[in-house]
Amino acid sequence: MGSLMSQPKSASMFDARILVPAIGGAFIKLNPRTMAKNPVMFVVAIVSALTTILFIKDLVTGAEGLGFSFQIILWLWFTVLFANFAEAVAEGRGKAQAESLRKTRTETQAKLLTSAEGREWKDVSGTSLKVNDVVLVEAGDIIPSDGEIIEGIASVNEAAITGESAPVIRESGGDRSAVTGGTQVLSDWIKVRITAAAGSTFIDRMIALVEGAERQKTPNEIALNILLAALTLIFVMATATIPAFASYAGGAIPIVVLVALFVTLIPTTIGALLSAIGIAGMDRLVRFNVLAMSGRAVEAAGDVDTLLLDKTGTITLGNRQATEFRPVRGVTAEQLADAAQLSSLADETPEGRSIVVLAKEKYGIRARDMTELNATFVPFTAQSRMSGVDFEGATIRKGAVDSVLKYLQSQSIAGGTGSEATIREGQAIADEIAKAGGTPLAVARDGRLLGIVHLKDIVKGGIRERFSELRKMGIRTVMITGDNPMTAAAIAAEAGVDDFLAQATPENKLQLIRDEQAKGKLVAMCGDGTNDAPALAQADVGVAMNTGTVAAREAGNMVDLDSDPTKLIEIVEIGKQLLMTRGSLTTFSIANDVAKYFAIIPAMFVTLYPGLDALNVMGLHSPQSAILSAIIFNALIIIALIPLALRGVAYKAIGAGPLLRRNLLIYGLGGLVVPFIGIKLIDMAIVALNLA
Amino acid sequence: METFLSSLRITVATMAICVGGYSAAVWAVGQAITPGTAEASIITKADGTVIGSRQVAQAFTQARYFWPRPSAVDYNSAGAGGSNKSPTSTDLTDRANETVAAYGATAENPLPAELAAASGAGLDPHITERAARYQVSRIAEARNIPADQLEKLISERAFAAGGMFTPEKIVNVLEMNLALDNVQTR
Amino acid sequence: MTQAILFVVFILAGTALLSWPLGRYMSWAMDPARGQGGANGFTAIFQAIGGSVTRRDQDWKRYVVSLLGFNLILFVVCFAILALQQVLPLNPDAKGAIDGSLNFNTTASFVANTNLQHYSGEVVMSYFSQLAALMWLQFVSAAVGLAVLTAVARGLAGRKLGNFFVDVQRATFLVLLPVAFVIAILLLLTGVPMTFNGSVVATTLEGVQQTIARGPVAAFVAIKQVGTNGGGFFGPNSTHPLENPSFWSNVVETIAIIIIPMACVWMFGRIIGRLKHAGVLFTVMLILMGARISASIGFEAVPTQAFTSLPITQDVGNLEGKELRFGASAGPLWAVVTTSTSNGSVNAMHDSLNPLTGMMPMIGMWLNEDFGGVGVGMVNMFLYIVVGVFIAGMMIGRTPEYLGWRVEAKEVKFAMLALLSHGFFILVGTAVFAVTPWGADTLNNVGPHGFSEILYEFSSAAANNGSGFEGLGDATTPWNIATGIVMLLARFIPIILPLAIVGSLSAKRRATESSGTLSVEDGTFAGMLTATVIIVGALTFFPAATLGPIAEHVMFMK
């Protein structure tokens, strides 16, 4: 992940470049129109404003106890500002990334072709391009907008979006035809049909996403906001009825004290941090070089029940490796290894190289120089499906078992020595290998079958543990592979996936997704080709590889800039973390109320019924110090929790039950206990500072 | 409209079965198996005049009778009720003061709390065994009978209302007083 | 004290055991569609009684409309009977018409399954009114609650909600009627009267006239308890020696109060096909109720404060307003049980409970879910589940789900609205009456206890409970109208909204459960739900409780 974007490590939460503007941002966000988006904090702002007006009135008329009121009001405003600050910090981190992206969006000139067939073009401004315009991009040109190559092939530097400086090949047709505006053609030329109008290109969307400008509330966020608004209403009732109750008892409660109780009771902690949590969640995904097209997609990722994972590259290393030489009767393993090695010396495929390595490791056969041997390499062709080497009258061939056998049969007609028995034996060995999930490779020398090389898919290290973690989280993994069912079953068993889809085609992939969804499951997958597009669109979470086609990118709801299919697992975890953070801080916020009640209620009513001092379980110094401590705690806890909101609650793959127990213990019980301690400490500080 | 029609049909059906059928059935069973209590355990003299209900307390103020617990409604069995005073109420203290005076309770001979506290309906027909014994000396004096006889009467009549669950035995005041009158006439 | 604890354990364990087979029977009776077939014959009868509307399944809106229409008829019929009782039969003591606001209040109260009584039965009601209006509503209003729970459970099971008119008849005829009949017989055996003869005028041994009111009590009291109604035949309810004549009648009545609410949990579990989940809910409810019972017994063992300065033995607890025949712990046990279940009958005067004991019934009514009213208690718990699941569900990193149904904005909105309305009725009602003569002039006690009387009355109305701090002079027009409105709204809002939630849930794609989804069958869920109930349900009332029972305790209990 050599991204231009700030790495998780470098993105310190306390970077002054983010914190300082955020302080200003906190004040700018006092704009009522901005505040209104957050019901809880908006209510706090309104009561703060009203209390301030009353205070000013009292100041003019000269009432008593103004110092205390002033402090309360000050902390009310701090509560609002701290909330705004949290949001500003979260946004600030996104803005820093947006800046670097925006630099790539410089004004470009485009060569607009007059006809798609010809090469005549006129210079136009990149921003004036419309969808379906065709432009010519030559070496050194910046691609003016997102599009699809309709002709030509070129190497493109996509560092602007992926951070990866190595050029990638883009060509017309196939699965690598998409180009992104802002990236640069390094060599050759291409004709590009524009697919995005100015202002709605990929980079524009990325900028909007990381800045949070397009941020819309997700379904879960809306639901949570409703819960918080309802809790706020409940506490409006609880506090608004107190003056009547107190009046029955023959007393009156100062407005400022009521406001203090109200603000501490309503869920300000989560209300203040809610949008920061959302922005930070998106941000974490961006740091993983994954772009989610909506917050909804991130939430859906947390809900995924079934993960469809491509075998190659995700579950296994991209390449097969030789693991064993299996000679037929009458041939020694060394002989087979020798022939296999010779035929592979010039074979630059990973499989070929792995045969050379194995021959050396197992039988000490050293690499030989082809020219010294005066050997000619016979390359692999689609027709023969074999490769090999001819030297000193000897012919060695290796390839798919059926092709080699067919070749031997043709040789035996010409007087070869491939006996029926040997061929049957070779076939048996090949079947055995296939059954074990390997790929058999037949080796023949001078028309005689020597044996079979066992090529094996190497399952990635640690992937098995990963899958068992996923299983604990209740996520089922399904391996998608083009292999035959036998091979697929063996690899699936080795990798520890729950299920597999062998001989996968776009059609049966789509069907699989539909079947899973019909069972009430949410499905995530990744894909890159145009033929993946329907499945990507059908899946609840579809991660398109950045190297993929425009169709695939449009169909998915996330794009992985690194084109690394393994990331699906991390995406799921990030989605879960986002919801967990919301839930945990909500729980913490609500649990806090118990302590706040015990701080403020006795302080409030002790003048009416002196005996109520018995409820002052924290032994707070005075009614004033108690109320002040509660409101200060309420404000400071927001600041204290900003890092947690931005970082997210630690995620552990331990299954729902233990996870809930853990979070309930930390944030539920913690939320119950922490404020008792915090309020007591603040009370002691207030007494020491003589504030009340 | 269909809703209302259905509602009405069900109203008629439920009223017929749950009010008519059910009440009649329970009444019939009551008359058959518990004819006495079904009519509220009314006690009549030989001449047919009603003395009261065994299940309902009646007022006793004369020294020669066992006294029941105080009643906030003066033993009105056609409009029963409790004091509904908080246990912290000074009204209760005032009322209990009168009771204490009536019994002549002293610090050496304190009144059992159950004789000071009014019952919920004001019609509690019972007092505890110890509350009965507390009154023995007064009754013995008023009736001029040996206290032993009264103690024996109490012991005979005291019962544990809930078996093992109620260690404190109780007696029915009206039954005791009926017995007292019988004792005297005998 | 040992006997007290033994008694409580005996009652609770016994009833819990009995509730299991009853729950099994109730799920058979209420939901015969689940392959048991046996009640199909009944279904045909109920469809014949109910008419053509009853033959089709209803969506949640139709179910609600039918329910409201039915209740409107109940209201009209009851109001008419009470207004015309002087010309109707079975009136041996020639009671006059019930008019105006008292009639409105009483009718609302019995339609809403509340049975808040601003009248004294033996004083104003004819036997016909007692039976045909009040006892009749004690059957059908409870049946409405049971029907709602059945519909909610069916919806959560992913099935059609059913038909209200059939469900309400199943509840009336197959559940309430047989159970009430059994209880009525037991009450007869334990000494409760059942007569249509009028009052008796006795001449006491001291020669004083005493009018002894009586009536068809056993039938009435049975359904009063079984249907979590609580409305007494006599004014002082089950403290009255003719309504609750013996220790064992008290045992029967206590069991009758909680048996159906307990069985409702099992019925719910059976219909949704999740008995283990029902077991967890049952445990949570039992713990919440058990905690209040223990606290009550403890607080009530403190002797009457008013007597401490007098030469009175103080070795027994507070006996003011209690009957001796029930034993020491029966009062506080009943006080909690009757308010846990929205029953509202009393066997001791709640007004005269020690301050903190008196708070326990109030907490029960504030929570209104641990066991709760017939059907509606479990439905109230469902509201807390929605909220609890929503918060906890997020903590495991998924969109919250309950039984595979996604809990989203709409569900949270409806659940919170229902819970919020409960607090609104109690707090705003109390506030208004605390500062106006409407409340202040009707108090029977001064200081914080007077405040508790107002708070209790609105809690009782909003929880559809019906018990009271009965010293309150609540038979006034303001009280009648205010609590009448509260009872009706507090009855139907928490019935309509859960049905709406189920309607909304069942329109969604149901997810399958896995080890990654929230388990609703373990101790963690139980703890989480308990915390939700306490924090969301009770904390709102902390200021009010402080100025009522807590202030009274700290100021006056030495």
Coordinates of N, CA and C in Angstrom, one line a residue, chain C residues 28-147:
Chain C
W28 N -51.8 -23.5 22.2 CA -52.7 -24.4 21.5 C -54.0 -23.7 21.2
A29 N -54.5 -23.0 22.3 CA -55.8 -22.4 22.1 C -55.7 -21.2 21.2
M30 N -54.7 -20.3 21.4 CA -54.6 -19.1 20.7 C -54.1 -19.2 19.3
D31 N -53.3 -20.2 19.0 CA -52.6 -20.3 17.8 C -52.7 -21.7 17.2
P32 N -53.9 -22.2 16.9 CA -54.0 -23.6 16.5 C -53.5 -23.8 15.1
A33 N -53.1 -22.8 14.4 CA -52.7 -23.0 13.0 C -51.3 -23.7 13.0
R34 N -50.6 -23.7 14.2 CA -49.3 -24.3 14.2 C -49.3 -25.8 14.2
G35 N -50.1 -26.4 13.3 CA -50.0 -27.8 13.0 C -50.7 -28.7 14.1
Q36 N -51.3 -28.1 15.2 CA -51.8 -29.0 16.2 C -53.2 -29.3 15.9
G37 N -53.9 -28.5 15.1 CA -55.2 -28.9 14.5 C -56.3 -29.0 15.5
G38 N -56.0 -29.3 16.7 CA -57.1 -29.6 17.7 C -58.2 -28.5 17.8
A39 N -57.8 -27.2 17.7 CA -58.7 -26.2 17.9 C -59.4 -25.7 16.6
N40 N -59.2 -26.4 15.6 CA -59.8 -26.0 14.3 C -61.3 -26.0 14.4
G41 N -61.9 -26.9 15.2 CA -63.3 -27.0 15.4 C -63.8 -25.7 16.0
F42 N -63.0 -25.2 17.0 CA -63.3 -23.9 17.7 C -63.3 -22.8 16.7
T43 N -62.2 -22.8 15.8 CA -62.1 -21.7 14.9 C -63.3 -21.5 14.1
A44 N -63.9 -22.6 13.6 CA -65.1 -22.6 12.8 C -66.2 -21.9 13.6
I45 N -66.3 -22.3 14.8 CA -67.4 -21.7 15.7 C -67.2 -20.2 15.8
F46 N -66.0 -19.8 16.1 CA -65.7 -18.4 16.3 C -65.9 -17.6 15.0
Q47 N -65.7 -18.2 13.9 CA -65.9 -17.6 12.6 C -67.4 -17.4 12.4
A48 N -68.1 -18.4 12.8 CA -69.6 -18.4 12.7 C -70.2 -17.3 13.6
I49 N -69.6 -17.2 14.8 CA -70.1 -16.1 15.7 C -69.7 -14.7 15.1
G50 N -68.5 -14.6 14.7 CA -68.0 -13.3 14.3 C -68.5 -12.8 13.0
G51 N -68.9 -13.7 12.1 CA -69.4 -13.2 10.8 C -68.3 -13.3 9.7
S52 N -68.6 -12.8 8.6 CA -67.7 -13.0 7.4 C -66.3 -12.4 7.5
V53 N -66.2 -11.2 8.3 CA -64.9 -10.5 8.4 C -63.9 -11.5 9.0
T54 N -64.4 -12.4 9.8 CA -63.4 -13.2 10.6 C -62.8 -14.3 9.8
R55 N -63.2 -14.5 8.5 CA -62.7 -15.6 7.8 C -61.3 -15.2 7.1
R56 N -61.0 -14.0 7.0 CA -59.7 -13.7 6.3 C -58.7 -13.1 7.3
D57 N -57.4 -13.4 6.9 CA -56.3 -12.9 7.7 C -56.2 -11.4 7.5
Q58 N -55.7 -10.7 8.6 CA -55.6 -9.3 8.5 C -54.2 -8.8 8.6
D59 N -53.9 -7.7 7.9 CA -52.6 -7.1 8.1 C -52.6 -6.3 9.3
W60 N -51.5 -5.7 9.7 CA -51.5 -5.0 11.0 C -52.5 -3.9 11.1
K61 N -52.7 -3.2 10.0 CA -53.6 -2.1 10.0 C -55.1 -2.5 10.2
R62 N -55.4 -3.6 9.5 CA -56.8 -4.1 9.7 C -57.0 -4.6 11.1
Y63 N -56.0 -5.3 11.6 CA -56.0 -5.8 12.9 C -56.3 -4.7 13.9
V64 N -55.6 -3.6 13.7 CA -55.7 -2.5 14.6 C -57.1 -1.9 14.5
V65 N -57.6 -1.7 13.3 CA -58.9 -1.1 13.0 C -60.0 -2.0 13.7
S66 N -59.9 -3.3 13.5 CA -60.9 -4.2 14.1 C -60.8 -4.0 15.6
L67 N -59.6 -4.0 16.1 CA -59.4 -3.9 17.6 C -60.1 -2.6 18.1
L68 N -59.8 -1.5 17.4 CA -60.3 -0.2 17.9 C -61.8 -0.2 17.8
G69 N -62.3 -0.7 16.7 CA -63.8 -0.8 16.5 C -64.5 -1.6 17.6
F70 N -63.9 -2.7 17.9 CA -64.4 -3.6 18.9 C -64.4 -2.9 20.3
N71 N -63.3 -2.2 20.6 CA -63.2 -1.5 21.8 C -64.2 -0.3 21.9
L72 N -64.5 0.3 20.8 CA -65.5 1.4 20.8 C -66.9 0.8 21.2
I73 N -67.2 -0.4 20.6 CA -68.5 -1.0 21.0 C -68.5 -1.3 22.5
L74 N -67.3 -1.8 23.0 CA -67.3 -2.2 24.4 C -67.5 -0.9 25.3
F75 N -66.9 0.2 24.8 CA -67.1 1.4 25.6 C -68.6 1.9 25.6
V76 N -69.2 1.9 24.5 CA -70.6 2.3 24.4 C -71.5 1.4 25.2
V77 N -71.3 0.1 25.1 CA -72.2 -0.8 25.9 C -72.0 -0.6 27.4
C78 N -70.8 -0.5 27.8 CA -70.5 -0.4 29.3 C -71.1 0.9 29.8
F79 N -70.8 2.0 29.0 CA -71.3 3.3 29.4 C -72.8 3.3 29.6
A80 N -73.5 2.7 28.6 CA -74.9 2.7 28.6 C -75.4 1.9 29.8
I81 N -74.8 0.8 30.1 CA -75.3 0.0 31.2 C -75.2 0.7 32.5
L82 N -74.0 1.4 32.7 CA -73.8 2.1 34.0 C -74.8 3.3 34.1
A83 N -75.0 3.9 33.0 CA -75.9 5.1 33.0 C -77.4 4.7 33.2
L84 N -77.7 3.4 32.9 CA -79.1 3.0 33.0 C -79.3 2.0 34.1
Q85 N -78.4 1.8 35.0 CA -78.5 0.6 35.9 C -79.7 0.7 36.8
Q86 N -80.3 1.9 37.0 CA -81.4 1.9 37.9 C -82.7 1.3 37.3
V87 N -82.7 1.2 35.9 CA -83.9 0.6 35.3 C -83.6 -0.8 34.8
L88 N -82.3 -1.3 35.1 CA -82.0 -2.6 34.6 C -82.2 -3.6 35.8
P89 N -82.2 -4.9 35.5 CA -82.5 -5.9 36.5 C -81.3 -6.1 37.5
L90 N -81.5 -7.0 38.4 CA -80.4 -7.4 39.4 C -79.9 -6.2 40.2
N91 N -80.8 -5.5 40.8 CA -80.5 -4.3 41.5 C -81.2 -4.4 42.9
P92 N -80.9 -5.4 43.7 CA -81.7 -5.6 44.9 C -81.5 -4.4 45.9
D93 N -80.4 -3.7 45.8 CA -80.2 -2.6 46.8 C -80.6 -1.2 46.2
A94 N -81.2 -1.3 45.0 CA -81.7 -0.1 44.3 C -80.7 1.0 44.2
K95 N -79.6 0.7 43.5 CA -78.6 1.7 43.3 C -79.0 2.6 42.1
G96 N -78.6 3.9 42.2 CA -79.0 4.8 41.2 C -78.0 4.8 40.0
A97 N -78.3 5.7 39.0 CA -77.4 5.7 37.8 C -76.0 6.2 38.1
I98 N -75.1 5.7 37.4 CA -73.7 6.3 37.5 C -73.7 7.4 36.4
D99 N -73.3 8.6 36.8 CA -73.4 9.6 35.7 C -72.1 10.3 35.5
G100 N -72.1 11.0 34.4 CA -71.1 12.0 34.1 C -69.7 11.5 34.1
S101 N -68.8 12.2 34.7 CA -67.4 11.9 34.5 C -67.0 10.6 35.2
L102 N -67.7 10.2 36.3 CA -67.4 9.0 36.9 C -67.7 7.8 36.0
N103 N -68.8 7.9 35.2 CA -69.1 6.9 34.3 C -68.0 6.8 33.2
F104 N -67.7 8.0 32.7 CA -66.6 8.0 31.7 C -65.3 7.3 32.2
N105 N -65.0 7.7 33.4 CA -63.7 7.2 34.0 C -63.8 5.7 34.2
T106 N -65.0 5.2 34.7 CA -65.1 3.8 35.0 C -65.1 3.0 33.7
T107 N -65.9 3.5 32.8 CA -65.9 2.8 31.5 C -64.5 2.7 30.8
A108 N -63.9 3.9 30.8 CA -62.5 3.9 30.2 C -61.6 2.9 31.0
S109 N -61.8 2.9 32.3 CA -60.9 2.1 33.1 C -61.1 0.7 32.9
F110 N -62.4 0.2 32.7 CA -62.6 -1.2 32.4 C -62.3 -1.6 31.0
V111 N -62.6 -0.7 30.0 CA -62.2 -1.0 28.6 C -60.7 -1.1 28.5
A112 N -60.0 -0.3 29.2 CA -58.5 -0.3 29.1 C -57.9 -1.3 30.0
N113 N -58.7 -2.2 30.6 CA -58.1 -3.3 31.4 C -57.4 -2.7 32.6
T114 N -57.8 -1.6 33.1 CA -57.1 -0.9 34.2 C -57.8 -1.1 35.5
N115 N -59.1 -0.8 35.5 CA -59.9 -1.0 36.7 C -59.5 -0.1 37.8
L116 N -59.1 1.1 37.4 CA -58.9 2.2 38.4 C -60.3 2.5 38.9
Q117 N -60.6 2.4 40.2 CA -61.9 2.6 40.6 C -62.1 3.9 41.4
H118 N -62.8 4.9 40.9 CA -63.0 6.1 41.6 C -64.4 6.0 42.3
Y119 N -64.8 4.8 42.5 CA -66.1 4.5 43.2 C -65.9 3.3 44.1
S120 N -66.9 3.1 45.0 CA -66.8 1.9 45.8 C -67.9 1.0 45.3
G121 N -67.5 -0.2 44.9 CA -68.5 -1.1 44.3 C -69.7 -1.3 45.1
E122 N -69.5 -1.6 46.4 CA -70.7 -2.0 47.2 C -71.6 -0.8 47.4
V123 N -71.1 0.4 47.2 CA -71.9 1.6 47.4 C -72.7 2.0 46.2
V124 N -72.1 2.0 45.0 CA -72.8 2.6 43.9 C -73.3 1.6 42.8
M125 N -72.7 0.4 42.8 CA -73.0 -0.5 41.6 C -74.1 -1.5 41.9
S126 N -75.0 -1.7 40.9 CA -75.9 -2.8 41.0 C -75.2 -4.1 40.7
Y127 N -75.8 -5.2 41.1 CA -75.2 -6.5 40.7 C -75.1 -6.6 39.2
F128 N -76.2 -6.1 38.5 CA -76.1 -6.2 37.0 C -75.0 -5.4 36.4
S129 N -74.7 -4.2 37.0 CA -73.6 -3.4 36.5 C -72.3 -4.1 36.8
Q130 N -72.2 -4.7 38.0 CA -71.0 -5.4 38.4 C -70.7 -6.5 37.4
L131 N -71.8 -7.3 37.0 CA -71.5 -8.5 36.2 C -71.5 -8.1 34.7
A132 N -72.6 -7.5 34.3 CA -72.8 -7.4 32.8 C -71.9 -6.3 32.2
A133 N -71.6 -5.3 33.0 CA -70.7 -4.3 32.4 C -69.3 -4.5 32.9
L134 N -69.1 -4.5 34.2 CA -67.7 -4.6 34.6 C -67.0 -5.9 34.5
M135 N -67.7 -7.0 35.0 CA -67.1 -8.3 34.9 C -67.0 -8.7 33.4
W136 N -68.0 -8.3 32.6 CA -67.9 -8.7 31.2 C -66.6 -8.0 30.6
L137 N -66.4 -6.8 30.9 CA -65.2 -6.1 30.3 C -63.9 -6.7 30.9
Q138 N -64.0 -7.3 32.1 CA -62.8 -7.9 32.7 C -62.4 -9.1 31.8
F139 N -63.4 -9.8 31.2 CA -63.1 -10.8 30.3 C -62.6 -10.3 29.0
V140 N -63.4 -9.5 28.3 CA -63.0 -9.1 26.9 C -61.8 -8.2 26.8
S141 N -61.7 -7.3 27.8 CA -60.5 -6.4 27.7 C -59.2 -7.2 27.9
A142 N -59.2 -8.1 28.8 CA -58.0 -9.0 28.9 C -57.8 -9.8 27.6
A143 N -58.9 -10.2 27.0 CA -58.8 -11.0 25.8 C -58.2 -10.2 24.7
V144 N -58.5 -8.9 24.7 CA -57.9 -8.0 23.6 C -56.4 -8.1 23.8
G145 N -55.9 -8.0 25.0 CA -54.4 -8.0 25.2 C -53.8 -9.3 24.7
L146 N -54.5 -10.4 25.0 CA -54.0 -11.7 24.6 C -54.0 -11.8 23.1
A147 N -55.0 -11.3 22.5 CA -55.1 -11.3 21.0 C -53.9 -10.6 20.4

